[in-house]
mmCIF file of C-alpha atoms in Angstrom:
data_model
loop_
_atom_site.group_PDB
_atom_site.id
_atom_site.type_symbol
_atom_site.label_atom_id
_atom_site.label_comp_id
_atom_site.label_asym_id
_atom_site.label_seq_id
_atom_site.Cartn_x
_atom_site.Cartn_y
_atom_site.Cartn_z
ATOM 1 C CA LYS A 1 0.079 -0.163 0.360
ATOM 2 C CA MET A 2 3.246 2.334 -0.192
ATOM 3 C CA ASP A 3 2.947 5.004 -3.194
ATOM 4 C CA SER A 4 6.888 4.760 -5.265
ATOM 5 C CA ALA A 5 7.032 8.557 -3.134
ATOM 6 C CA ASP A 6 6.921 7.296 -0.047
ATOM 7 C CA GLN A 7 8.927 3.952 -0.846
ATOM 8 C CA VAL A 8 11.637 6.485 -2.585
ATOM 9 C CA ALA A 9 11.158 8.373 1.240
ATOM 10 C CA ILE A 10 12.124 5.684 3.506
ATOM 11 C CA HIS A 11 14.804 4.741 0.786
ATOM 12 C CA GLU A 12 16.169 7.672 2.310
ATOM 13 C CA ALA A 13 15.549 7.435 5.585
ATOM 14 C CA MET A 14 17.561 3.684 5.494
ATOM 15 C CA GLU A 15 20.422 4.531 3.712
ATOM 16 C CA GLN A 16 21.454 8.134 4.616
ATOM 17 C CA GLN A 17 19.684 8.352 8.439
ATOM 18 C CA THR A 18 18.310 11.665 6.706
ATOM 19 C CA ILE A 19 15.034 12.917 5.667
ATOM 20 C CA SER A 20 14.760 15.729 2.613
ATOM 21 C CA ILE A 21 12.052 17.994 3.320
ATOM 22 C CA THR A 22 11.179 20.821 0.409
ATOM 23 C CA LYS A 23 8.504 23.675 2.291
ATOM 24 C CA ALA A 24 8.209 27.098 1.243
ATOM 25 C CA GLY A 25 10.896 27.350 -1.036
ATOM 26 C CA ILE A 26 13.323 26.330 1.714
ATOM 27 C CA GLN A 27 14.995 22.270 0.847
ATOM 28 C CA ALA A 28 15.789 20.977 4.883
ATOM 29 C CA THR A 29 17.431 17.933 5.612
ATOM 30 C CA LEU A 30 16.987 16.400 8.938
ATOM 31 C CA ASN A 31 19.227 13.226 10.466
ATOM 32 C CA ALA A 32 17.024 10.757 10.867
ATOM 33 C CA ARG A 33 18.404 7.820 13.339
ATOM 34 C CA THR A 34 15.396 5.539 14.483
ATOM 35 C CA SER A 35 14.516 1.878 14.411
ATOM 36 C CA ILE A 36 12.201 0.762 11.464
ATOM 37 C CA LEU A 37 9.045 -2.586 12.115
ATOM 38 C CA ALA A 38 7.339 -2.727 9.090
ATOM 39 C CA ALA A 39 4.412 -4.500 7.970
ATOM 40 C CA ALA A 40 3.046 -5.403 4.735
ATOM 41 C CA ASN A 41 0.192 -8.002 2.970
ATOM 42 C CA PRO A 42 0.985 -10.301 0.340
ATOM 43 C CA LYS A 43 0.300 -8.333 -3.190
ATOM 44 C CA ALA A 44 -2.452 -11.059 -4.280
ATOM 45 C CA GLY A 45 -3.878 -11.388 -0.899
ATOM 46 C CA ARG A 46 -2.655 -14.655 0.328
ATOM 47 C CA TYR A 47 1.305 -15.665 0.136
ATOM 48 C CA ASP A 48 2.154 -17.610 -2.765
ATOM 49 C CA ARG A 49 4.318 -20.229 -1.040
ATOM 50 C CA ALA A 50 5.959 -20.882 -4.690
ATOM 51 C CA LYS A 51 7.143 -17.385 -5.023
ATOM 52 C CA SER A 52 9.960 -15.592 -2.956
ATOM 53 C CA LEU A 53 9.370 -13.112 -0.626
ATOM 54 C CA LYS A 54 10.323 -10.421 -3.062
ATOM 55 C CA ALA A 55 7.568 -11.663 -5.429
ATOM 56 C CA ASN A 56 4.964 -11.370 -3.098
ATOM 57 C CA VAL A 57 5.496 -7.827 -1.327
ATOM 58 C CA ASP A 58 5.619 -4.934 -3.730
ATOM 59 C CA LEU A 59 8.813 -3.217 -1.986
ATOM 60 C CA SER A 60 12.212 -2.734 -4.223
ATOM 61 C CA ALA A 61 15.683 -4.945 -3.720
ATOM 62 C CA PRO A 62 17.413 -1.716 -2.119
ATOM 63 C CA ILE A 63 15.017 -1.263 0.081
ATOM 64 C CA MET A 64 14.363 -4.904 1.657
ATOM 65 C CA SER A 65 18.278 -5.374 2.337
ATOM 66 C CA ARG A 66 18.149 -3.127 4.653
ATOM 67 C CA PHE A 67 15.631 -4.328 6.240
ATOM 68 C CA ASP A 68 18.088 -6.700 8.925
ATOM 69 C CA LEU A 69 14.821 -9.969 9.423
ATOM 70 C CA PHE A 70 12.060 -10.530 8.069
ATOM 71 C CA PHE A 71 9.097 -12.924 9.354
ATOM 72 C CA VAL A 72 6.562 -14.699 7.682
ATOM 73 C CA VAL A 73 3.299 -14.675 9.461
ATOM 74 C CA LEU A 74 0.941 -17.584 7.723
ATOM 75 C CA ASP A 75 -2.714 -17.992 7.950
ATOM 76 C CA GLU A 76 -3.752 -21.366 7.874
ATOM 77 C CA CYS A 77 -6.431 -23.801 9.036
ATOM 78 C CA ASP A 78 -6.263 -25.625 11.812
ATOM 79 C CA GLU A 79 -9.232 -26.593 13.876
ATOM 80 C CA ALA A 80 -7.763 -26.481 17.870
ATOM 81 C CA HIS A 81 -5.426 -23.143 16.727
ATOM 82 C CA ASP A 82 -8.915 -21.283 15.198
ATOM 83 C CA LEU A 83 -10.642 -22.520 18.324
ATOM 84 C CA HIS A 84 -8.091 -21.574 20.827
ATOM 85 C CA ILE A 85 -8.328 -18.016 18.290
ATOM 86 C CA ALA A 86 -11.300 -17.334 19.229
ATOM 87 C CA GLN A 87 -12.402 -18.214 22.267
ATOM 88 C CA HIS A 88 -9.415 -16.065 23.138
ATOM 89 C CA ILE A 89 -11.175 -13.081 21.742
ATOM 90 C CA LEU A 90 -14.748 -14.395 23.384
ATOM 91 C CA ASP A 91 -12.714 -14.392 26.822
ATOM 92 C CA VAL A 92 -11.356 -11.050 25.752
ATOM 93 C CA HIS A 93 -14.876 -10.160 25.617
ATOM 94 C CA ARG A 94 -16.441 -11.208 28.483
ATOM 95 C CA ARG A 95 -13.611 -10.298 30.287
ATOM 96 C CA LYS A 96 -11.332 -8.184 29.934
ATOM 97 C CA HIS A 97 -10.184 -7.232 32.866
ATOM 98 C CA GLU A 98 -9.138 -10.539 33.867
ATOM 99 C CA ILE A 99 -7.806 -11.764 30.955
ATOM 100 C CA LEU A 100 -5.822 -9.465 30.235
ATOM 101 C CA ALA A 101 -3.177 -9.326 32.892
ATOM 102 C CA PRO A 102 0.162 -9.085 31.777
ATOM 103 C CA PRO A 103 2.955 -9.920 34.945
ATOM 104 C CA PHE A 104 5.019 -6.842 33.710
ATOM 105 C CA SER A 105 3.014 -3.255 33.781
ATOM 106 C CA THR A 106 3.434 -0.933 30.806
ATOM 107 C CA GLU A 107 5.224 1.086 33.338
ATOM 108 C CA GLU A 108 7.588 -1.333 34.327
ATOM 109 C CA MET A 109 7.896 -2.023 30.377
ATOM 110 C CA GLN A 110 9.303 1.543 29.797
ATOM 111 C CA ARG A 111 11.595 1.835 32.786
ATOM 112 C CA TYR A 112 13.304 -1.681 31.730
ATOM 113 C CA ILE A 113 13.471 -0.039 28.285
ATOM 114 C CA ARG A 114 15.045 3.034 28.924
ATOM 115 C CA PHE A 115 17.687 1.471 31.254
ATOM 116 C CA ALA A 116 18.530 -1.458 28.202
ATOM 117 C CA ARG A 117 18.482 1.234 26.149
ATOM 118 C CA ALA A 118 21.680 3.338 28.533
ATOM 119 C CA PHE A 119 23.810 0.667 27.413
ATOM 120 C CA ASP A 120 26.733 0.970 25.002
ATOM 121 C CA PRO A 121 28.432 -2.559 24.668
ATOM 122 C CA LYS A 122 31.661 -3.005 23.171
ATOM 123 C CA MET A 123 32.285 -6.174 20.976
ATOM 124 C CA THR A 124 35.006 -8.422 23.331
ATOM 125 C CA GLU A 125 37.621 -10.148 21.423
ATOM 126 C CA GLU A 126 35.847 -13.588 21.002
ATOM 127 C CA GLY A 127 33.142 -11.832 19.730
ATOM 128 C CA THR A 128 34.822 -10.275 17.123
ATOM 129 C CA ASN A 129 36.040 -13.956 15.669
ATOM 130 C CA GLN A 130 32.259 -15.273 16.354
ATOM 131 C CA LEU A 131 31.345 -12.641 13.869
ATOM 132 C CA VAL A 132 33.416 -12.986 11.294
ATOM 133 C CA ARG A 133 32.657 -17.030 11.149
ATOM 134 C CA CYS A 134 29.176 -16.833 11.097
ATOM 135 C CA TYR A 135 29.142 -13.962 8.302
ATOM 136 C CA LYS A 136 31.582 -16.095 6.601
ATOM 137 C CA GLU A 137 28.937 -19.476 6.572
ATOM 138 C CA LEU A 138 26.944 -17.389 5.378
ATOM 139 C CA ARG A 139 29.075 -15.826 2.519
ATOM 140 C CA ASN A 140 29.941 -19.049 1.543
ATOM 141 C CA ALA A 141 25.954 -20.776 1.715
ATOM 142 C CA ASP A 142 25.346 -17.848 -0.480
ATOM 143 C CA MET A 143 27.657 -18.503 -2.850
ATOM 144 C CA LEU A 144 26.901 -22.633 -3.338
ATOM 145 C CA GLY A 145 23.060 -21.892 -3.853
ATOM 146 C CA ARG A 146 22.054 -22.977 -0.518
ATOM 147 C CA ASN A 147 21.041 -19.574 1.261
ATOM 148 C CA LYS A 148 16.814 -19.584 0.521
ATOM 149 C CA SER A 149 16.743 -15.785 0.847
ATOM 150 C CA CYS A 150 15.878 -12.724 -1.022
ATOM 151 C CA TYR A 151 18.602 -10.943 -1.480
ATOM 152 C CA ARG A 152 22.462 -11.808 -1.776
ATOM 153 C CA ILE A 153 24.359 -11.697 1.020
ATOM 154 C CA THR A 154 26.283 -8.691 1.383
ATOM 155 C CA VAL A 155 28.225 -6.703 3.543
ATOM 156 C CA ARG A 156 24.871 -5.088 4.834
ATOM 157 C CA GLN A 157 23.837 -7.984 6.773
ATOM 158 C CA LEU A 158 27.009 -8.420 8.709
ATOM 159 C CA GLU A 159 26.186 -4.855 10.223
ATOM 160 C CA SER A 160 22.507 -6.605 10.595
ATOM 161 C CA LEU A 161 25.147 -9.219 12.632
ATOM 162 C CA ILE A 162 26.229 -6.145 14.539
ATOM 163 C CA ARG A 163 23.131 -4.217 15.860
ATOM 164 C CA LEU A 164 21.302 -7.359 16.229
ATOM 165 C CA SER A 165 24.044 -8.652 18.790
ATOM 166 C CA GLU A 166 24.465 -5.169 20.403
ATOM 167 C CA ALA A 167 20.828 -4.931 20.678
ATOM 168 C CA LEU A 168 21.690 -8.361 22.154
ATOM 169 C CA ALA A 169 23.535 -7.137 24.586
ATOM 170 C CA ARG A 170 21.299 -4.297 25.947
ATOM 171 C CA LEU A 171 18.580 -6.865 26.369
ATOM 172 C CA HIS A 172 20.241 -8.390 28.944
ATOM 173 C CA LEU A 173 21.635 -5.556 29.791
ATOM 174 C CA ASP A 174 25.305 -6.520 29.781
ATOM 175 C CA ASP A 175 27.840 -4.093 28.477
ATOM 176 C CA GLU A 176 29.923 -6.665 26.504
ATOM 177 C CA VAL A 177 29.107 -8.644 23.206
ATOM 178 C CA ARG A 178 29.958 -11.826 23.888
ATOM 179 C CA PRO A 179 29.778 -15.029 21.439
ATOM 180 C CA LYS A 180 26.505 -15.936 22.732
ATOM 181 C CA TYR A 181 24.498 -12.830 21.786
ATOM 182 C CA VAL A 182 25.846 -12.932 17.792
ATOM 183 C CA ASN A 183 25.464 -17.138 17.859
ATOM 184 C CA GLU A 184 21.690 -15.553 18.822
ATOM 185 C CA ALA A 185 21.445 -12.756 16.301
ATOM 186 C CA PHE A 186 23.209 -15.369 13.535
ATOM 187 C CA ARG A 187 20.154 -18.249 14.245
ATOM 188 C CA LEU A 188 17.645 -15.265 13.993
ATOM 189 C CA LEU A 189 19.039 -13.947 10.805
ATOM 190 C CA LYS A 190 19.174 -17.391 9.123
ATOM 191 C CA THR A 191 15.686 -17.746 10.221
ATOM 192 C CA SER A 192 14.472 -14.649 9.149
ATOM 193 C CA ILE A 193 15.593 -14.981 5.270
ATOM 194 C CA ILE A 194 14.377 -18.107 4.685
ATOM 195 C CA GLN A 195 11.895 -18.816 1.183
ATOM 196 C CA VAL A 196 8.511 -19.820 2.434
ATOM 197 C CA ALA A 197 8.437 -22.067 -0.647
ATOM 198 C CA GLU A 198 7.112 -25.433 0.307
ATOM 199 C CA ASP A 199 3.680 -27.109 1.288
ATOM 200 C CA ASP A 200 4.141 -26.743 4.917
ATOM 201 C CA VAL A 201 6.908 -24.777 6.732
ATOM 202 C CA LYS A 202 9.188 -27.297 8.362
ATOM 203 C CA LEU A 203 11.293 -26.092 11.358
ATOM 204 C CA ASN A 204 13.133 -28.949 12.093
ATOM 205 C CA ASP A 205 14.792 -29.739 9.034
ATOM 206 C CA PRO A 206 18.303 -29.655 9.305
ATOM 207 C CA ASP A 207 18.659 -28.982 5.734
ATOM 208 C CA ASP A 208 16.309 -24.851 5.834
ATOM 209 C CA ILE A 209 16.792 -23.842 9.661
ATOM 210 C CA ASN A 210 18.064 -26.231 12.350
ATOM 211 C CA PHE A 211 21.475 -25.344 10.899
ATOM 212 C CA HIS A 212 24.654 -25.782 13.232
ATOM 213 C CA GLN A 213 26.495 -23.328 14.566
ATOM 214 C CA PRO A 214 29.726 -22.159 13.346
ATOM 215 C CA GLU A 215 32.389 -24.243 15.503
ATOM 216 C CA ALA A 216 34.169 -21.575 18.121
ATOM 217 C CA GLU A 217 37.284 -22.025 19.158
ATOM 218 C CA ASP A 218 38.930 -22.014 22.114
ATOM 219 C CA TYR A 219 36.826 -18.392 24.248
ATOM 220 C CA GLY A 220 37.577 -19.579 27.392
ATOM 221 C CA SER A 221 34.938 -18.924 30.063
ATOM 222 C CA ASP A 222 32.761 -18.163 27.511
ATOM 223 C CA GLY A 223 33.139 -21.166 25.615
ATOM 224 C CA GLY A 224 30.197 -22.757 27.605
ATOM 225 C CA ASP A 225 27.448 -19.402 27.399
ATOM 226 C CA ASP A 226 26.655 -20.502 23.558
ATOM 227 C CA GLY A 227 23.547 -21.391 24.128
ATOM 228 C CA ASP A 228 22.515 -19.663 27.012
ATOM 229 C CA VAL A 229 20.074 -16.765 24.502
ATOM 230 C CA PRO A 230 16.318 -17.335 24.445
ATOM 231 C CA GLY A 231 14.995 -17.391 21.426
ATOM 232 C CA GLY A 232 13.276 -14.044 20.449
ATOM 233 C CA GLY A 233 14.633 -10.993 20.094
ATOM 234 C CA GLY A 234 15.559 -8.361 17.487
ATOM 235 C CA GLY A 235 17.294 -5.471 16.596
ATOM 236 C CA GLY A 236 17.243 -2.402 19.536
#
């Protein structure tokens, strides 16, 4: 639903981190540093598994390559899942205050986010070495045609790995970017660039996304912490 003019504007903001504005004959360039969370519907109304992500979404390749993560959410018919959703919606209408009782309040989450954003994690030597290994594996898989991505793996994806690793360190209130955060960023990036092109998305297929982590060398005390980061998370 984004027209070409808006695509040009968001491309400038994501590429140069600036926004150009022309009003009353005066042209100004403003700095734009922010995170972008975008949602899009398929061009044909339903996601076509036989096509790539780029073919399903009406966005240019330069814009898509500047997003760190992509996740495809499919609306599939499942009797048990549909029943659970319908019951939850009805329960919300009947007992709204009882159902919507999150473990943390909005104010608590806002305080946590403000505190986490105050951290400026530094890259450790072990984390740097792990970043290089992860990027090399992404590039090798791309050159051999094993990456089911909607774009080529370039240095831009290395920058995505760095941003995601730093965001995970902030999420855990850590001053250092450790190898376990790099591994989790690598897993998120690999999972997000898969192409949904099968009849069923098999999350346990080792050839698709259940890939092995790049073998880490001697990390000292950090070697046993590579699998401690929970799933999920994203850019900060």
